[in-house]
Coordinates of C-alpha atoms in Angstrom, one line a residue:
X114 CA 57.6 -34.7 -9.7
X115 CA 54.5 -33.8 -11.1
X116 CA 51.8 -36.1 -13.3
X117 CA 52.8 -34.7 -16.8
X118 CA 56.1 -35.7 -15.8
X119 CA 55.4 -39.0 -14.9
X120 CA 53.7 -40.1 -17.5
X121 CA 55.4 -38.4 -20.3
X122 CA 58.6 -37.3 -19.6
X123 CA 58.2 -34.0 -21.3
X124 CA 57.7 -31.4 -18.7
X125 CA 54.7 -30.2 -17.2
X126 CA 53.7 -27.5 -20.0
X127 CA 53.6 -27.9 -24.1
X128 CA 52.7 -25.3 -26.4
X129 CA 49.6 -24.3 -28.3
X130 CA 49.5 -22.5 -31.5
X131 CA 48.1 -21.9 -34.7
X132 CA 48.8 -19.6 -37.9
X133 CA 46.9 -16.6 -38.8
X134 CA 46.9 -13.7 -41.6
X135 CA 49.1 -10.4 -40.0
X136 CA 45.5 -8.4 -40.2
X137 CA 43.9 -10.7 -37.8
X138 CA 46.9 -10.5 -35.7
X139 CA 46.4 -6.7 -35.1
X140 CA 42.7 -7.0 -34.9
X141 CA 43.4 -9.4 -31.8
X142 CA 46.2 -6.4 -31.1
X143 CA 43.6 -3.8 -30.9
X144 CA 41.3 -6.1 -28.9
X145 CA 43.7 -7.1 -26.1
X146 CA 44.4 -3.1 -25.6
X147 CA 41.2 -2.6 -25.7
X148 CA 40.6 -4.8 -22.4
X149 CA 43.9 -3.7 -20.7
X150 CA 45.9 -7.0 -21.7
X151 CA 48.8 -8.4 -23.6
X152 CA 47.8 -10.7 -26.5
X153 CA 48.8 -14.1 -24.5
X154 CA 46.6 -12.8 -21.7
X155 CA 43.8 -12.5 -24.6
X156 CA 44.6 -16.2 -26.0
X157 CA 44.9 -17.5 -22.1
X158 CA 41.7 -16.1 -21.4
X159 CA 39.6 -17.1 -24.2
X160 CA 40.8 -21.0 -24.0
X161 CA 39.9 -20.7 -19.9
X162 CA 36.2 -19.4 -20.9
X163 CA 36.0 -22.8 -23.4
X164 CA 37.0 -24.5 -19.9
X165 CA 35.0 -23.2 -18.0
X166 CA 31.7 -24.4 -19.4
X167 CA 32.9 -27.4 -21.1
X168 CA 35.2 -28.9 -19.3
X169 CA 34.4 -32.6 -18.4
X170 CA 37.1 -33.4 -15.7
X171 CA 40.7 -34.7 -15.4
X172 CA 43.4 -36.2 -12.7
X173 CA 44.1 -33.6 -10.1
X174 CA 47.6 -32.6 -10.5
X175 CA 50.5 -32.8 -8.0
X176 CA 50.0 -29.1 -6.6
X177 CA 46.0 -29.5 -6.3
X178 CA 46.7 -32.6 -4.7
X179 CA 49.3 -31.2 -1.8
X180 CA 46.6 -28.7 -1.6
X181 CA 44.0 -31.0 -0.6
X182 CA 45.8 -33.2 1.5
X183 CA 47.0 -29.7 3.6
X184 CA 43.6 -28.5 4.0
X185 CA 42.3 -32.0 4.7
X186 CA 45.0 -33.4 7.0
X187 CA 44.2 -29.6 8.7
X188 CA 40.6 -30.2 9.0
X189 CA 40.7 -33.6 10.2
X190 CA 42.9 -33.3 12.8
X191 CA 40.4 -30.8 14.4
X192 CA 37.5 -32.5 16.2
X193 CA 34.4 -31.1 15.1
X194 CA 35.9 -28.1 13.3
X195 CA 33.8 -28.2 10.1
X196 CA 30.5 -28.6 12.2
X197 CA 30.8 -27.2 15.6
X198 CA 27.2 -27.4 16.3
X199 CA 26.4 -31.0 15.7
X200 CA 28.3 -33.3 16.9
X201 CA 26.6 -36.8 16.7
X202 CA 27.9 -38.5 14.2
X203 CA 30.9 -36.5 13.5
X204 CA 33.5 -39.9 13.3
X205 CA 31.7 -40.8 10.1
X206 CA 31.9 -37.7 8.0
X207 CA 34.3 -37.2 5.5
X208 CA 34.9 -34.7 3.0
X209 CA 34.1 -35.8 -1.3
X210 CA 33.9 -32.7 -2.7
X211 CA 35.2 -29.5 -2.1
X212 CA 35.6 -25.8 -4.3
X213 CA 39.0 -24.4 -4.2
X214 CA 39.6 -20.7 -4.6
X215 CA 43.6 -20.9 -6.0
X216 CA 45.5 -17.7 -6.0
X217 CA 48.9 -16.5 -7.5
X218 CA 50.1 -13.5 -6.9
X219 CA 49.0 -10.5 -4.9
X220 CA 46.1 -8.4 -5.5
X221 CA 44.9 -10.9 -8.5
X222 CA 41.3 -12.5 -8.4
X223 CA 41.3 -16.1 -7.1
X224 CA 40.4 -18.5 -9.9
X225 CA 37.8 -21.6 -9.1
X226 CA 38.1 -25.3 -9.1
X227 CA 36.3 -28.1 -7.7
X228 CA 37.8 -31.1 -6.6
X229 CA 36.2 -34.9 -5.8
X230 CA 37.0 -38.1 -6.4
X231 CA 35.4 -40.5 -9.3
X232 CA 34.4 -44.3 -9.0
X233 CA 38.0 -45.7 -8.6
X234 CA 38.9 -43.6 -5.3
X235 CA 41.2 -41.2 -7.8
X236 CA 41.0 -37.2 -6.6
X237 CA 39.7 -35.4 -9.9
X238 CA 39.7 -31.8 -10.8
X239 CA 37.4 -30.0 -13.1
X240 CA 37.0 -25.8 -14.0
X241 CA 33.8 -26.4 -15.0
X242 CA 31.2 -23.6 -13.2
X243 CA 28.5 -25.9 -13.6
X244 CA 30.0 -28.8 -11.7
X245 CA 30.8 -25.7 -8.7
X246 CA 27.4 -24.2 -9.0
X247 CA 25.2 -27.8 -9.3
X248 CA 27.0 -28.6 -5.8
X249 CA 26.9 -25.2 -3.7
X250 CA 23.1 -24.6 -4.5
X251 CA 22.2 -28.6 -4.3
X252 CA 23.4 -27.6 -1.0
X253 CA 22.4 -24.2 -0.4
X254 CA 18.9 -24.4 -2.0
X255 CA 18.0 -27.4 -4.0
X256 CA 14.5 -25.9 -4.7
X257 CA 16.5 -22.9 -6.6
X258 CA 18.9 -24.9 -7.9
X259 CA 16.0 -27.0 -10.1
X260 CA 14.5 -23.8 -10.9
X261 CA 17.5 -22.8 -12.6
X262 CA 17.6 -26.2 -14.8
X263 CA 14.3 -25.7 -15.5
X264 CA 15.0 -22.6 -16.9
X265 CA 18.1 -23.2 -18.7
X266 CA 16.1 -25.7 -20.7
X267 CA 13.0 -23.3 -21.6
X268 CA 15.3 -20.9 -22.6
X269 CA 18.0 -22.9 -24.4
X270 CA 20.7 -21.6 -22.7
X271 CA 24.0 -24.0 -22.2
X272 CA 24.8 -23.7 -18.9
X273 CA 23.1 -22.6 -15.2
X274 CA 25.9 -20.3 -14.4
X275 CA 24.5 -18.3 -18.4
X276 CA 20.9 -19.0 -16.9
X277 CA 21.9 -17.1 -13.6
X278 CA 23.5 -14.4 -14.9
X279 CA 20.7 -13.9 -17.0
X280 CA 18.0 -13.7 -14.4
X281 CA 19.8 -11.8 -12.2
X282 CA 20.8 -9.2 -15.2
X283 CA 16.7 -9.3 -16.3
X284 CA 15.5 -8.4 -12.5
X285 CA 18.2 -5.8 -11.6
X286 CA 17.8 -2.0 -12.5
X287 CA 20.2 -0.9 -15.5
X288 CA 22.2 2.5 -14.3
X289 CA 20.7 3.5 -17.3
X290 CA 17.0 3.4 -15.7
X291 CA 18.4 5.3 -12.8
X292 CA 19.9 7.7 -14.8
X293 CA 16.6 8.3 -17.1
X294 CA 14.2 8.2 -13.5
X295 CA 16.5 10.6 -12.5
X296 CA 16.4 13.5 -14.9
X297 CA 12.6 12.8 -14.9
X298 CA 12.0 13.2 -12.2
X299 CA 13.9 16.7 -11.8
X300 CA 11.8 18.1 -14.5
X301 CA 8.2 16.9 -13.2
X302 CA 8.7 18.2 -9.3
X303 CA 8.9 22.1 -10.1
X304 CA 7.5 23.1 -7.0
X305 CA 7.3 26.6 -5.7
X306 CA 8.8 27.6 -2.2
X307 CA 5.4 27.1 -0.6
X308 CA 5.5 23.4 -1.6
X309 CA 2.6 23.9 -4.7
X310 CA 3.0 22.1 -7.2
X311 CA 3.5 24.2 -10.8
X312 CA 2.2 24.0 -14.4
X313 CA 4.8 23.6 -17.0
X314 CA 4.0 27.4 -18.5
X315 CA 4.8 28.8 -14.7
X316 CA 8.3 26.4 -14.6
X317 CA 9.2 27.9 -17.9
X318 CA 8.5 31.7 -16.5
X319 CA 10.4 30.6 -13.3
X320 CA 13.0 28.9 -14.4
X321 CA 13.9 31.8 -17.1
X322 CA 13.0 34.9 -15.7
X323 CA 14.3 34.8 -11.5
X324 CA 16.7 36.3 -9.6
X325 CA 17.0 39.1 -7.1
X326 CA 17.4 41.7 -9.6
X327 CA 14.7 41.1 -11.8
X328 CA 11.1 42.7 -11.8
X329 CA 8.3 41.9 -14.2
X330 CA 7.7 44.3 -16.9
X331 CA 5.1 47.4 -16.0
X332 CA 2.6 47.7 -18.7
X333 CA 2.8 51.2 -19.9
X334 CA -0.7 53.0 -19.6
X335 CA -2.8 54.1 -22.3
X336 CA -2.7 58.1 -23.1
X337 CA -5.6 59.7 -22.9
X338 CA -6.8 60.9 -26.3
X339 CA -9.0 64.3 -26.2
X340 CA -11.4 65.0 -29.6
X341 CA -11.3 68.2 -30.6

């Protein structure tokens, strides 16, 4: 039996909904096609991205918590199989937090949640990317990771995983660039077949007036006039 059922009795999902005017409901119509989805995937999706970033943590439920157990009961019962290259100390270690990838069907992205347990001993789960991101680079690279916060806060933005998408997004070449580089560049390297480099008057003639067939003009000679 799951939590929600536990506790209340009433099943483990409720609905959510609210009235709107039949205009906006196409507008959210035309939307949803637009990005290749139903409207209830549109809906799903925007309350996941509120989530996401503001979500402050909750009980893990009765699925999450099998999961957990599986993959710790798993780990544990391997000595040394989490860090095969040190193994002083390995009795003492035990696993607090850990990022889930959860997955549904087939072929379907894996969604992320991290897991740890609060003051009291209880297992908590939160969808927050923060809380993920604040733990993998505290351990990854705490130097970056404080870089980030710092600038998160001198640009305003609310949250590090905004503040890294930025900064990767600001450094990393737009297709666009490419693109532009690209047409530039076939237009500045006319070069003729000996490898010279030409003028833009001689590209022109070239580019406009070649082929096997053709031969330049013969300037027709000036008759000779006799005075009488």
């Amino acid at each position: 039996m799951t939590r929600a059922k536990q506790k209340e009795g009433k099943g483990y999902y409720l609905h959510v909904g609210t009235k709107i005017t039949y205009s906006d409901r196409d507008k959210l119509d035309v939307i949803a096609k637009g990005m290749g989805m139903t409207l209830y995937q549109l809906l799903q999706a925007l309350m996941l991205a509120m989530v996401r970033y503001f979500d402050a943590g909750s009980l893990i439920t009765y699925e999450h918590n099998a999961m957990l157990n599986a993959f710790a009961n798993t780990l544990f019962s391997l000595k040394d199989s989490y860090s095969p290259l040190s193994l002083n100390g390995h009795e003492k270690r035990t696993v607090n937090r850990a990022i889930l990838l959860v997955e549904q069907p087939p072929r379907k992205q894996p969604q992320l949640m991290a897991v740890s347990k609060d003051q009291y001993g209880n297992i908590v789960e939160s969808y927050n990317f923060d809380t993920m991101l604040s733990d993998f680079m505290g351990a990854l690279d705490p130097e970056a990771l404080q870089a980030i916060i710092r600038e998160q806060k001198k640009q305003g933005y609310f949250s590090i995983a905004h503040t890294l998408h930025e900064l990767i997004l600001q450094r990393a070449e737009k297709p666009a660039d490419i693109m532009s580089q690209e047409i530039a560049d076939m237009f500045t390297d006319a070069r003729t077949t000996t490898g010279e480099q030409v003028n833009e008057d001689v590209h022109y003639n070239r580019k406009y007036n070649k082929g096997d067939d053709y031969t330049a003009p013969t300037p027709r000679k000036r008759r000779a006039r006799a005075d009488l």
